[in-house]
Amino acid sequence: MKLLFTKENNPTENRVSITPDLVAKYQKLGFEVLVESGAGVKSSIGDSEYLKAGASTSADLSNLLKLADIIVSIQRTDFDFSLVKKDAIFITKERFVRDGINCFALDLIPRITRAQSMDILSSQSNLAGYRAVIDAAYEMQKITPMMMTAAGTISAAKFMIIGAGVAGLQAIATAKRLGAVVCAFDVRSAAKEQVQSLGAKFIEVKSEEKNDGVYAKEMSEEYRKLQQQLLKDTIKNQDVVITTALIPGKKAPILITEEMVGSMKPGSIIVDIAAVNGGNCELTQAGKSIEIGGVKIIGHDNFPARVASDASKVFAKNIFNFVDLLVDKEKKEIFINREDEIIKTTLSC
Ligand code: NAD
């Protein structure tokens, strides 16, 4: 069985879907590992490391595509699929459909306990939350912790995190570690305890309407008005606002209006992790950093790729755990078990 890991072609995609330590594990499953030359360079992994680990590397993508039984890419899909074996497997991040091949979309991994080790959304959101805080601290002309010096006391920076899911909780933890004063907001009631356990203040909408589910749902117009007022009152006092709010299957909710941005002090920073899903701030431009009235709005379209080395490490492990599901261990051959919930949900064609 031949397993191919390709090089990405999006300029902001610095990650790679295999790390050298996994080559031996794939071989144990019965795979020969092929890596397109240069695939790991942006994650600080050279071809020589893959070769040392026992993989083959080649720059001849057409030939690699002809050989592969399974092809893995993160977001590159512009391959010449006419070269690919019939019934080959293509594993990528997002839903993809092409005649004659089996496509798996890892964004569709169900959030069940057994699938946690394959959950790319969680592994990458966690790092996105971390990186968003680092980006904010870097852009800000203010330090994050409180400092008492002979020349006076410098106050700690105030961070607000909107959305306390996987990315938001890591953003809270990172901002706390840097010494910021942190508050956070989420529509889910369960988030309160998690936010408080990290030492941040939970900002609450005073409403009877509750969101007790594991995932957020769209709230009523009345709740949204109360939420807008609360955000308006809180945001104007913050140095940094990091937004992570998403509703599964929907465009990101707009939570920060132009008026709220206008109320912030010059030098304040908004980091919109939801930028790629439409953004939580109405002024965010995906893939860009802009400045309006002295407020910087950072809308990178790929936060995990800004810490590519570690993002690749966990992404590659997620992929390994998924590929492991596709192998009949006794026969050492590929087997797509359509009864398996994880396989059923991710098989997009
Ligand atoms: P997500 O990326 O879908 O959304 C981010 C956060 O934004 C969520 O906490 C959501 O409640 C919040 N949000 C949505 N609309 C909002 C609004 N208008 N205002 C403020 N906040 C808003 O979330 P996620 O990181 O995927 O996590 C969602 C849930 O899934 C969490 O409860 C998490 O613990 C759980 N989870 C479970 C598993 C698993 O069981 N395998 C894995 C990951 C996450």
mmCIF file of C-alpha atoms and ligand atoms in Angstrom:
data_model
loop_
_atom_site.group_PDB
_atom_site.id
_atom_site.type_symbol
_atom_site.label_atom_id
_atom_site.label_comp_id
_atom_site.label_asym_id
_atom_site.label_seq_id
_atom_site.Cartn_x
_atom_site.Cartn_y
_atom_site.Cartn_z
ATOM 1 C CA MET A 1 0.000 0.000 0.000
ATOM 2 C CA LYS A 2 1.396 3.375 -0.994
ATOM 3 C CA LEU A 3 0.587 6.514 0.931
ATOM 4 C CA LEU A 4 1.388 9.919 -0.579
ATOM 5 C CA PHE A 5 1.739 13.215 1.298
ATOM 6 C CA THR A 6 1.698 16.209 -1.040
ATOM 7 C CA LYS A 7 3.121 19.692 -0.854
ATOM 8 C CA GLU A 8 0.594 22.487 -0.271
ATOM 9 C CA ASN A 9 0.266 25.321 -2.778
ATOM 10 C CA ASN A 10 -1.650 28.002 -0.871
ATOM 11 C CA PRO A 11 0.921 30.671 0.126
ATOM 12 C CA THR A 12 -0.431 30.903 3.707
ATOM 13 C CA GLU A 13 -0.541 27.125 4.197
ATOM 14 C CA ASN A 14 2.714 26.366 6.007
ATOM 15 C CA ARG A 15 1.650 23.022 7.454
ATOM 16 C CA VAL A 16 2.420 19.501 6.274
ATOM 17 C CA SER A 17 0.373 16.371 6.980
ATOM 18 C CA ILE A 18 3.239 14.030 7.920
ATOM 19 C CA THR A 19 6.110 14.346 10.369
ATOM 20 C CA PRO A 20 9.173 12.053 10.148
ATOM 21 C CA ASP A 21 8.412 10.249 13.440
ATOM 22 C CA LEU A 22 5.243 8.808 11.891
ATOM 23 C CA VAL A 23 6.952 7.129 8.920
ATOM 24 C CA ALA A 24 7.871 4.019 10.949
ATOM 25 C CA LYS A 25 4.327 3.817 12.340
ATOM 26 C CA TYR A 26 2.874 3.880 8.836
ATOM 27 C CA GLN A 27 5.344 1.211 7.752
ATOM 28 C CA LYS A 28 4.188 -0.949 10.642
ATOM 29 C CA LEU A 29 0.648 -0.674 9.266
ATOM 30 C CA GLY A 30 1.973 -1.944 5.929
ATOM 31 C CA PHE A 31 2.466 1.324 4.041
ATOM 32 C CA GLU A 32 5.256 2.585 1.871
ATOM 33 C CA VAL A 33 5.432 6.326 2.536
ATOM 34 C CA LEU A 34 5.902 8.784 -0.361
ATOM 35 C CA VAL A 35 6.451 12.481 0.285
ATOM 36 C CA GLU A 36 6.437 15.162 -2.411
ATOM 37 C CA SER A 37 9.772 17.021 -2.290
ATOM 38 C CA GLY A 38 9.687 20.182 -0.216
ATOM 39 C CA ALA A 39 6.392 19.285 1.497
ATOM 40 C CA GLY A 40 7.765 19.922 4.981
ATOM 41 C CA VAL A 41 9.994 22.921 4.323
ATOM 42 C CA LYS A 42 7.607 25.557 5.717
ATOM 43 C CA SER A 43 7.225 23.443 8.880
ATOM 44 C CA SER A 44 11.016 23.241 9.250
ATOM 45 C CA ILE A 45 11.208 19.624 8.028
ATOM 46 C CA GLY A 46 13.618 18.976 5.165
ATOM 47 C CA ASP A 47 13.392 16.077 2.673
ATOM 48 C CA SER A 48 16.486 14.534 4.276
ATOM 49 C CA GLU A 49 14.578 13.980 7.524
ATOM 50 C CA TYR A 50 11.834 12.069 5.729
ATOM 51 C CA LEU A 51 14.462 10.036 3.876
ATOM 52 C CA LYS A 52 16.304 9.262 7.126
ATOM 53 C CA ALA A 53 13.015 8.089 8.620
ATOM 54 C CA GLY A 54 12.516 5.640 5.735
ATOM 55 C CA ALA A 55 10.164 7.512 3.392
ATOM 56 C CA SER A 56 10.793 8.138 -0.320
ATOM 57 C CA THR A 57 10.693 11.680 -1.665
ATOM 58 C CA SER A 58 10.259 12.843 -5.245
ATOM 59 C CA ALA A 59 9.486 16.050 -7.110
ATOM 60 C CA ASP A 60 7.690 14.120 -9.876
ATOM 61 C CA LEU A 61 4.124 14.646 -8.650
ATOM 62 C CA SER A 62 2.540 13.012 -11.724
ATOM 63 C CA ASN A 63 4.403 9.793 -11.051
ATOM 64 C CA LEU A 64 3.629 9.927 -7.320
ATOM 65 C CA LEU A 65 -0.082 10.352 -8.074
ATOM 66 C CA LYS A 66 -0.017 7.266 -10.330
ATOM 67 C CA LEU A 67 1.545 5.151 -7.579
ATOM 68 C CA ALA A 68 -0.528 6.198 -4.576
ATOM 69 C CA ASP A 69 -3.370 4.212 -2.998
ATOM 70 C CA ILE A 70 -4.013 6.992 -0.490
ATOM 71 C CA ILE A 71 -3.266 10.688 -1.112
ATOM 72 C CA VAL A 72 -3.227 13.177 1.758
ATOM 73 C CA SER A 73 -3.276 16.957 1.417
ATOM 74 C CA ILE A 74 -4.380 19.633 3.856
ATOM 75 C CA GLN A 75 -6.130 22.001 1.481
ATOM 76 C CA ARG A 76 -4.621 21.408 -1.940
ATOM 77 C CA THR A 77 -7.092 19.763 -4.326
ATOM 78 C CA ASP A 78 -5.936 20.855 -7.811
ATOM 79 C CA PHE A 79 -4.339 17.516 -8.682
ATOM 80 C CA ASP A 80 -4.662 15.774 -12.029
ATOM 81 C CA PHE A 81 -7.016 13.083 -10.753
ATOM 82 C CA SER A 82 -7.050 11.408 -14.179
ATOM 83 C CA LEU A 83 -3.628 10.009 -13.229
ATOM 84 C CA VAL A 84 -4.845 8.533 -9.956
ATOM 85 C CA LYS A 85 -5.731 4.833 -9.541
ATOM 86 C CA LYS A 86 -9.430 3.996 -9.694
ATOM 87 C CA ASP A 87 -10.953 3.841 -6.193
ATOM 88 C CA ALA A 88 -7.904 5.514 -4.611
ATOM 89 C CA ILE A 89 -8.522 7.367 -1.361
ATOM 90 C CA PHE A 90 -8.097 11.139 -1.077
ATOM 91 C CA ILE A 91 -7.960 12.620 2.423
ATOM 92 C CA THR A 92 -8.187 16.384 2.815
ATOM 93 C CA LYS A 93 -9.517 19.028 5.176
ATOM 94 C CA GLU A 94 -12.721 20.066 3.479
ATOM 95 C CA ARG A 95 -15.510 18.302 1.609
ATOM 96 C CA PHE A 96 -14.336 17.339 -1.889
ATOM 97 C CA VAL A 97 -16.117 15.394 -4.613
ATOM 98 C CA ARG A 98 -14.554 13.702 -7.631
ATOM 99 C CA ASP A 99 -15.694 10.703 -9.731
ATOM 100 C CA GLY A 100 -13.855 7.431 -9.241
ATOM 101 C CA ILE A 101 -12.101 8.196 -5.957
ATOM 102 C CA ASN A 102 -13.085 7.954 -2.297
ATOM 103 C CA CYS A 103 -12.793 11.359 -0.628
ATOM 104 C CA PHE A 104 -12.653 11.922 3.103
ATOM 105 C CA ALA A 105 -13.132 15.380 4.644
ATOM 106 C CA LEU A 106 -11.523 15.626 8.054
ATOM 107 C CA ASP A 107 -13.464 18.763 8.993
ATOM 108 C CA LEU A 108 -16.455 16.416 9.228
ATOM 109 C CA ILE A 109 -14.958 14.170 11.952
ATOM 110 C CA PRO A 110 -17.778 13.602 14.460
ATOM 111 C CA ARG A 111 -17.182 14.968 17.959
ATOM 112 C CA ILE A 112 -17.399 11.648 19.728
ATOM 113 C CA THR A 113 -14.884 10.359 22.262
ATOM 114 C CA ARG A 114 -13.423 7.704 19.923
ATOM 115 C CA ALA A 115 -12.714 10.370 17.274
ATOM 116 C CA GLN A 116 -10.984 12.866 19.566
ATOM 117 C CA SER A 117 -7.519 11.747 18.464
ATOM 118 C CA MET A 118 -8.487 12.495 14.831
ATOM 119 C CA ASP A 119 -10.220 15.814 15.470
ATOM 120 C CA ILE A 120 -8.301 18.332 13.368
ATOM 121 C CA LEU A 121 -10.731 21.124 14.256
ATOM 122 C CA SER A 122 -9.836 20.829 17.942
ATOM 123 C CA SER A 123 -6.092 20.295 17.522
ATOM 124 C CA GLN A 124 -5.815 23.293 15.205
ATOM 125 C CA SER A 125 -8.263 25.600 17.038
ATOM 126 C CA ASN A 126 -6.260 25.116 20.201
ATOM 127 C CA LEU A 127 -3.117 26.421 18.483
ATOM 128 C CA ALA A 128 -5.082 29.192 16.743
ATOM 129 C CA GLY A 129 -6.208 30.434 20.170
ATOM 130 C CA TYR A 130 -2.612 30.502 21.361
ATOM 131 C CA ARG A 131 -1.286 32.241 18.252
ATOM 132 C CA ALA A 132 -4.029 34.904 18.264
ATOM 133 C CA VAL A 133 -2.842 36.081 21.686
ATOM 134 C CA ILE A 134 0.786 36.132 20.531
ATOM 135 C CA ASP A 135 -0.216 38.112 17.427
ATOM 136 C CA ALA A 136 -2.097 40.613 19.607
ATOM 137 C CA ALA A 137 0.804 40.982 22.057
ATOM 138 C CA TYR A 138 3.212 41.511 19.155
ATOM 139 C CA GLU A 139 1.088 44.173 17.455
ATOM 140 C CA MET A 140 0.271 46.056 20.659
ATOM 141 C CA GLN A 141 2.483 48.984 21.664
ATOM 142 C CA LYS A 142 1.764 48.086 25.291
ATOM 143 C CA ILE A 143 3.132 45.303 27.466
ATOM 144 C CA THR A 144 0.818 42.570 28.703
ATOM 145 C CA PRO A 145 1.701 42.071 32.403
ATOM 146 C CA MET A 146 1.527 44.618 35.187
ATOM 147 C CA MET A 147 4.994 45.974 35.992
ATOM 148 C CA MET A 148 5.988 47.921 39.080
ATOM 149 C CA THR A 149 9.149 49.872 38.407
ATOM 150 C CA ALA A 150 11.056 52.746 40.004
ATOM 151 C CA ALA A 151 9.684 54.893 37.204
ATOM 152 C CA GLY A 152 6.083 54.007 38.026
ATOM 153 C CA THR A 153 3.587 51.212 37.620
ATOM 154 C CA ILE A 154 2.508 49.950 34.237
ATOM 155 C CA SER A 155 -0.962 48.418 34.307
ATOM 156 C CA ALA A 156 -1.685 44.962 32.858
ATOM 157 C CA ALA A 157 -3.314 44.830 29.425
ATOM 158 C CA LYS A 158 -7.026 44.016 29.318
ATOM 159 C CA PHE A 159 -8.014 41.156 27.043
ATOM 160 C CA MET A 160 -11.563 40.121 26.169
ATOM 161 C CA ILE A 161 -12.162 36.753 24.537
ATOM 162 C CA ILE A 162 -15.470 36.259 22.746
ATOM 163 C CA GLY A 163 -16.414 32.594 22.335
ATOM 164 C CA ALA A 164 -15.011 30.155 24.883
ATOM 165 C CA GLY A 165 -14.763 26.953 22.839
ATOM 166 C CA VAL A 166 -11.474 25.198 22.129
ATOM 167 C CA ALA A 167 -9.754 28.281 20.609
ATOM 168 C CA GLY A 168 -11.222 30.713 23.130
ATOM 169 C CA LEU A 169 -10.200 28.684 26.187
ATOM 170 C CA GLN A 170 -6.624 28.407 24.908
ATOM 171 C CA ALA A 171 -6.620 32.165 24.197
ATOM 172 C CA ILE A 172 -7.748 32.804 27.786
ATOM 173 C CA ALA A 173 -5.067 30.496 29.191
ATOM 174 C CA THR A 174 -2.339 32.086 27.041
ATOM 175 C CA ALA A 175 -3.378 35.667 27.862
ATOM 176 C CA LYS A 176 -3.424 34.765 31.579
ATOM 177 C CA ARG A 177 0.070 33.269 31.320
ATOM 178 C CA LEU A 178 1.260 36.559 29.800
ATOM 179 C CA GLY A 179 -0.179 38.420 32.772
ATOM 180 C CA ALA A 180 -3.224 40.043 31.143
ATOM 181 C CA VAL A 181 -6.476 40.822 32.929
ATOM 182 C CA VAL A 182 -8.892 38.592 31.033
ATOM 183 C CA CYS A 183 -12.654 38.479 30.657
ATOM 184 C CA ALA A 184 -14.644 36.237 28.335
ATOM 185 C CA PHE A 185 -18.093 35.820 26.937
ATOM 186 C CA ASP A 186 -19.975 32.879 25.435
ATOM 187 C CA VAL A 187 -23.626 32.124 24.789
ATOM 188 C CA ARG A 188 -23.311 28.597 26.221
ATOM 189 C CA SER A 189 -23.992 28.350 29.949
ATOM 190 C CA ALA A 190 -21.405 25.564 30.358
ATOM 191 C CA ALA A 191 -18.636 27.949 29.300
ATOM 192 C CA LYS A 192 -18.954 29.977 32.526
ATOM 193 C CA GLU A 193 -17.332 27.385 34.771
ATOM 194 C CA GLN A 194 -14.576 26.668 32.225
ATOM 195 C CA VAL A 195 -13.748 30.368 31.852
ATOM 196 C CA GLN A 196 -13.670 30.868 35.616
ATOM 197 C CA SER A 197 -11.502 27.782 36.143
ATOM 198 C CA LEU A 198 -8.840 29.509 34.007
ATOM 199 C CA GLY A 199 -8.964 32.566 36.250
ATOM 200 C CA ALA A 200 -10.846 34.844 33.839
ATOM 201 C CA LYS A 201 -14.018 36.812 34.512
ATOM 202 C CA PHE A 202 -17.149 35.549 32.769
ATOM 203 C CA ILE A 203 -19.298 38.298 31.288
ATOM 204 C CA GLU A 204 -22.962 37.344 31.282
ATOM 205 C CA VAL A 205 -26.060 38.511 29.443
ATOM 206 C CA LYS A 206 -28.905 38.971 31.929
ATOM 207 C CA SER A 207 -31.560 36.949 30.128
ATOM 208 C CA GLU A 208 -33.889 34.018 30.834
ATOM 209 C CA GLU A 209 -32.883 32.523 27.474
ATOM 210 C CA LYS A 210 -30.349 29.751 28.043
ATOM 211 C CA ASN A 211 -28.111 27.807 25.698
ATOM 212 C CA ASP A 212 -27.480 24.547 27.518
ATOM 213 C CA GLY A 213 -26.253 22.526 24.512
ATOM 214 C CA VAL A 214 -22.708 21.455 23.730
ATOM 215 C CA TYR A 215 -22.819 23.673 20.616
ATOM 216 C CA ALA A 216 -24.028 27.226 20.155
ATOM 217 C CA LYS A 217 -27.311 27.941 18.401
ATOM 218 C CA GLU A 218 -28.592 31.211 17.014
ATOM 219 C CA MET A 219 -30.131 33.296 19.806
ATOM 220 C CA SER A 220 -33.339 35.375 19.724
ATOM 221 C CA GLU A 221 -33.421 38.983 18.571
ATOM 222 C CA GLU A 222 -34.030 40.116 22.162
ATOM 223 C CA TYR A 223 -31.000 38.203 23.478
ATOM 224 C CA ARG A 224 -28.880 39.617 20.683
ATOM 225 C CA LYS A 225 -29.851 43.175 21.638
ATOM 226 C CA LEU A 226 -28.840 42.551 25.262
ATOM 227 C CA GLN A 227 -25.622 40.936 24.082
ATOM 228 C CA GLN A 228 -24.845 43.921 21.839
ATOM 229 C CA GLN A 229 -25.287 46.316 24.755
ATOM 230 C CA LEU A 230 -23.055 44.191 26.998
ATOM 231 C CA LEU A 231 -20.342 44.007 24.346
ATOM 232 C CA LYS A 232 -20.644 47.734 23.672
ATOM 233 C CA ASP A 233 -20.117 48.516 27.356
ATOM 234 C CA THR A 234 -17.195 46.093 27.754
ATOM 235 C CA ILE A 235 -15.260 46.430 24.507
ATOM 236 C CA LYS A 236 -14.515 50.133 24.861
ATOM 237 C CA ASN A 237 -12.356 49.417 27.925
ATOM 238 C CA GLN A 238 -10.268 46.613 26.372
ATOM 239 C CA ASP A 239 -6.772 46.726 24.914
ATOM 240 C CA VAL A 240 -7.328 43.480 23.003
ATOM 241 C CA VAL A 241 -10.431 41.659 21.825
ATOM 242 C CA ILE A 242 -10.040 38.143 20.449
ATOM 243 C CA THR A 243 -13.083 36.717 18.718
ATOM 244 C CA THR A 244 -13.640 33.002 18.106
ATOM 245 C CA ALA A 245 -17.456 32.695 17.927
ATOM 246 C CA LEU A 246 -18.812 30.130 15.505
ATOM 247 C CA ILE A 247 -22.125 28.362 15.015
ATOM 248 C CA PRO A 248 -21.669 24.955 13.337
ATOM 249 C CA GLY A 249 -22.779 25.010 9.685
ATOM 250 C CA LYS A 250 -23.459 28.765 9.647
ATOM 251 C CA LYS A 251 -21.599 31.966 8.826
ATOM 252 C CA ALA A 252 -19.840 33.420 11.900
ATOM 253 C CA PRO A 253 -22.150 35.759 13.857
ATOM 254 C CA ILE A 254 -21.346 39.478 13.633
ATOM 255 C CA LEU A 255 -20.783 40.593 17.224
ATOM 256 C CA ILE A 256 -18.530 43.647 16.924
ATOM 257 C CA THR A 257 -20.034 46.530 15.005
ATOM 258 C CA GLU A 258 -18.277 49.462 13.366
ATOM 259 C CA GLU A 259 -19.599 51.655 16.188
ATOM 260 C CA MET A 260 -17.951 49.400 18.807
ATOM 261 C CA VAL A 261 -14.635 49.558 16.937
ATOM 262 C CA GLY A 262 -15.001 53.349 16.946
ATOM 263 C CA SER A 263 -15.401 53.317 20.732
ATOM 264 C CA MET A 264 -12.059 51.547 21.291
ATOM 265 C CA LYS A 265 -8.906 53.433 22.240
ATOM 266 C CA PRO A 266 -6.323 54.039 19.494
ATOM 267 C CA GLY A 267 -3.705 51.301 19.766
ATOM 268 C CA SER A 268 -6.263 48.629 20.647
ATOM 269 C CA ILE A 269 -6.234 45.338 18.768
ATOM 270 C CA ILE A 270 -8.963 43.025 17.519
ATOM 271 C CA VAL A 271 -7.867 39.548 16.450
ATOM 272 C CA ASP A 272 -10.667 37.821 14.561
ATOM 273 C CA ILE A 273 -10.022 34.078 14.507
ATOM 274 C CA ALA A 274 -13.412 33.659 12.815
ATOM 275 C CA ALA A 275 -12.183 35.769 9.834
ATOM 276 C CA VAL A 276 -12.098 32.825 7.466
ATOM 277 C CA ASN A 277 -15.737 32.002 8.345
ATOM 278 C CA GLY A 278 -16.904 35.556 7.630
ATOM 279 C CA GLY A 279 -15.569 37.216 10.790
ATOM 280 C CA ASN A 280 -17.110 38.253 14.128
ATOM 281 C CA CYS A 281 -16.289 41.910 13.491
ATOM 282 C CA GLU A 282 -18.121 43.617 10.679
ATOM 283 C CA LEU A 283 -14.947 45.383 9.512
ATOM 284 C CA THR A 284 -12.701 42.286 9.400
ATOM 285 C CA GLN A 285 -11.113 41.504 6.057
ATOM 286 C CA ALA A 286 -10.134 37.842 5.794
ATOM 287 C CA GLY A 287 -6.439 37.379 5.124
ATOM 288 C CA LYS A 288 -5.610 41.003 5.977
ATOM 289 C CA SER A 289 -4.608 43.220 8.869
ATOM 290 C CA ILE A 290 -6.201 46.657 8.655
ATOM 291 C CA GLU A 291 -6.221 49.765 10.843
ATOM 292 C CA ILE A 292 -9.306 51.902 11.410
ATOM 293 C CA GLY A 293 -9.211 54.932 13.703
ATOM 294 C CA GLY A 294 -6.015 53.602 15.299
ATOM 295 C CA VAL A 295 -7.571 50.177 16.014
ATOM 296 C CA LYS A 296 -5.855 47.228 14.323
ATOM 297 C CA ILE A 297 -8.109 44.435 13.102
ATOM 298 C CA ILE A 298 -6.177 41.250 12.383
ATOM 299 C CA GLY A 299 -7.976 38.745 10.173
ATOM 300 C CA HIS A 300 -5.390 36.124 9.206
ATOM 301 C CA ASP A 301 -7.013 33.314 7.277
ATOM 302 C CA ASN A 302 -4.922 30.534 8.787
ATOM 303 C CA PHE A 303 -3.875 31.048 12.413
ATOM 304 C CA PRO A 304 -2.628 27.458 13.030
ATOM 305 C CA ALA A 305 -0.309 27.747 10.015
ATOM 306 C CA ARG A 306 1.417 30.612 11.870
ATOM 307 C CA VAL A 307 2.797 28.016 14.284
ATOM 308 C CA ALA A 308 3.299 25.479 11.498
ATOM 309 C CA SER A 309 5.846 23.273 13.172
ATOM 310 C CA ASP A 310 3.629 22.301 16.109
ATOM 311 C CA ALA A 311 0.403 22.547 14.099
ATOM 312 C CA SER A 312 1.865 20.006 11.648
ATOM 313 C CA LYS A 313 2.884 17.735 14.518
ATOM 314 C CA VAL A 314 -0.669 17.412 15.860
ATOM 315 C CA PHE A 315 -2.324 17.545 12.428
ATOM 316 C CA ALA A 316 -0.100 14.696 11.225
ATOM 317 C CA LYS A 317 -0.965 12.647 14.318
ATOM 318 C CA ASN A 318 -4.681 13.238 13.651
ATOM 319 C CA ILE A 319 -4.154 11.973 10.082
ATOM 320 C CA PHE A 320 -2.255 8.905 11.277
ATOM 321 C CA ASN A 321 -5.046 7.969 13.679
ATOM 322 C CA PHE A 322 -7.561 8.344 10.842
ATOM 323 C CA VAL A 323 -5.544 6.303 8.307
ATOM 324 C CA ASP A 324 -5.176 3.606 10.961
ATOM 325 C CA LEU A 325 -8.983 3.219 10.777
ATOM 326 C CA LEU A 326 -8.750 2.480 7.057
ATOM 327 C CA VAL A 327 -6.498 -0.563 7.411
ATOM 328 C CA ASP A 328 -7.510 -4.179 7.922
ATOM 329 C CA LYS A 329 -4.706 -5.094 10.344
ATOM 330 C CA GLU A 330 -4.804 -8.843 9.658
ATOM 331 C CA LYS A 331 -4.822 -8.675 5.878
ATOM 332 C CA LYS A 332 -2.651 -5.532 5.827
ATOM 333 C CA GLU A 333 -4.902 -3.993 3.206
ATOM 334 C CA ILE A 334 -7.099 -0.948 2.881
ATOM 335 C CA PHE A 335 -10.654 -1.503 4.010
ATOM 336 C CA ILE A 336 -13.357 1.173 4.065
ATOM 337 C CA ASN A 337 -15.775 0.030 6.752
ATOM 338 C CA ARG A 338 -18.912 1.958 5.824
ATOM 339 C CA GLU A 339 -20.594 0.875 9.059
ATOM 340 C CA ASP A 340 -18.077 2.820 11.143
ATOM 341 C CA GLU A 341 -19.561 6.146 12.276
ATOM 342 C CA ILE A 342 -16.319 8.081 11.769
ATOM 343 C CA ILE A 343 -15.861 6.725 8.240
ATOM 344 C CA LYS A 344 -19.524 7.214 7.325
ATOM 345 C CA THR A 345 -19.513 10.849 8.439
ATOM 346 C CA THR A 346 -16.261 11.865 6.792
ATOM 347 C CA LEU A 347 -16.701 10.035 3.454
ATOM 348 C CA SER A 348 -17.766 12.970 1.291
ATOM 349 C CA CYS A 349 -17.781 10.985 -1.971
HETATM 350 P P1 NAD B 1 -16.919 26.504 17.830
HETATM 351 O O1 NAD B 1 -15.600 26.670 17.164
HETATM 352 O O2 NAD B 1 -18.055 25.940 17.057
HETATM 353 O O3 NAD B 1 -17.399 27.939 18.391
HETATM 354 C C1 NAD B 1 -16.568 28.678 19.248
HETATM 355 C C2 NAD B 1 -17.338 29.190 20.434
HETATM 356 O O4 NAD B 1 -18.148 30.299 20.031
HETATM 357 C C3 NAD B 1 -18.286 28.194 21.106
HETATM 358 O O5 NAD B 1 -17.934 28.050 22.456
HETATM 359 C C4 NAD B 1 -19.657 28.842 20.927
HETATM 360 O O6 NAD B 1 -20.528 28.577 22.018
HETATM 361 C C5 NAD B 1 -19.296 30.308 20.838
HETATM 362 N N1 NAD B 1 -20.315 31.167 20.256
HETATM 363 C C6 NAD B 1 -21.160 30.954 19.226
HETATM 364 N N2 NAD B 1 -21.958 32.005 19.012
HETATM 365 C C7 NAD B 1 -21.608 32.950 19.933
HETATM 366 C C8 NAD B 1 -22.056 34.266 20.214
HETATM 367 N N3 NAD B 1 -23.034 34.834 19.522
HETATM 368 N N4 NAD B 1 -21.472 34.934 21.233
HETATM 369 C C9 NAD B 1 -20.467 34.354 21.953
HETATM 370 N N5 NAD B 1 -20.005 33.123 21.732
HETATM 371 C C10 NAD B 1 -20.569 32.427 20.736
HETATM 372 O O7 NAD B 1 -16.738 25.733 19.192
HETATM 373 P P2 NAD B 1 -15.731 24.552 19.544
HETATM 374 O O8 NAD B 1 -14.447 25.112 19.937
HETATM 375 O O9 NAD B 1 -15.782 23.590 18.435
HETATM 376 O O10 NAD B 1 -16.439 23.955 20.844
HETATM 377 C C11 NAD B 1 -17.838 23.768 20.914
HETATM 378 C C12 NAD B 1 -18.158 22.713 21.944
HETATM 379 O O11 NAD B 1 -17.728 21.443 21.506
HETATM 380 C C13 NAD B 1 -17.513 22.934 23.303
HETATM 381 O O12 NAD B 1 -18.484 22.640 24.276
HETATM 382 C C14 NAD B 1 -16.400 21.934 23.320
HETATM 383 O O13 NAD B 1 -16.051 21.541 24.623
HETATM 384 C C15 NAD B 1 -17.021 20.802 22.545
HETATM 385 N N6 NAD B 1 -16.026 19.912 21.916
HETATM 386 C C16 NAD B 1 -16.195 18.563 22.015
HETATM 387 C C17 NAD B 1 -15.252 17.704 21.427
HETATM 388 C C18 NAD B 1 -15.392 16.218 21.542
HETATM 389 O O14 NAD B 1 -16.231 15.739 22.262
HETATM 390 N N7 NAD B 1 -14.625 15.455 20.808
HETATM 391 C C19 NAD B 1 -14.186 18.233 20.724
HETATM 392 C C20 NAD B 1 -14.065 19.620 20.621
HETATM 393 C C21 NAD B 1 -15.000 20.455 21.205
#
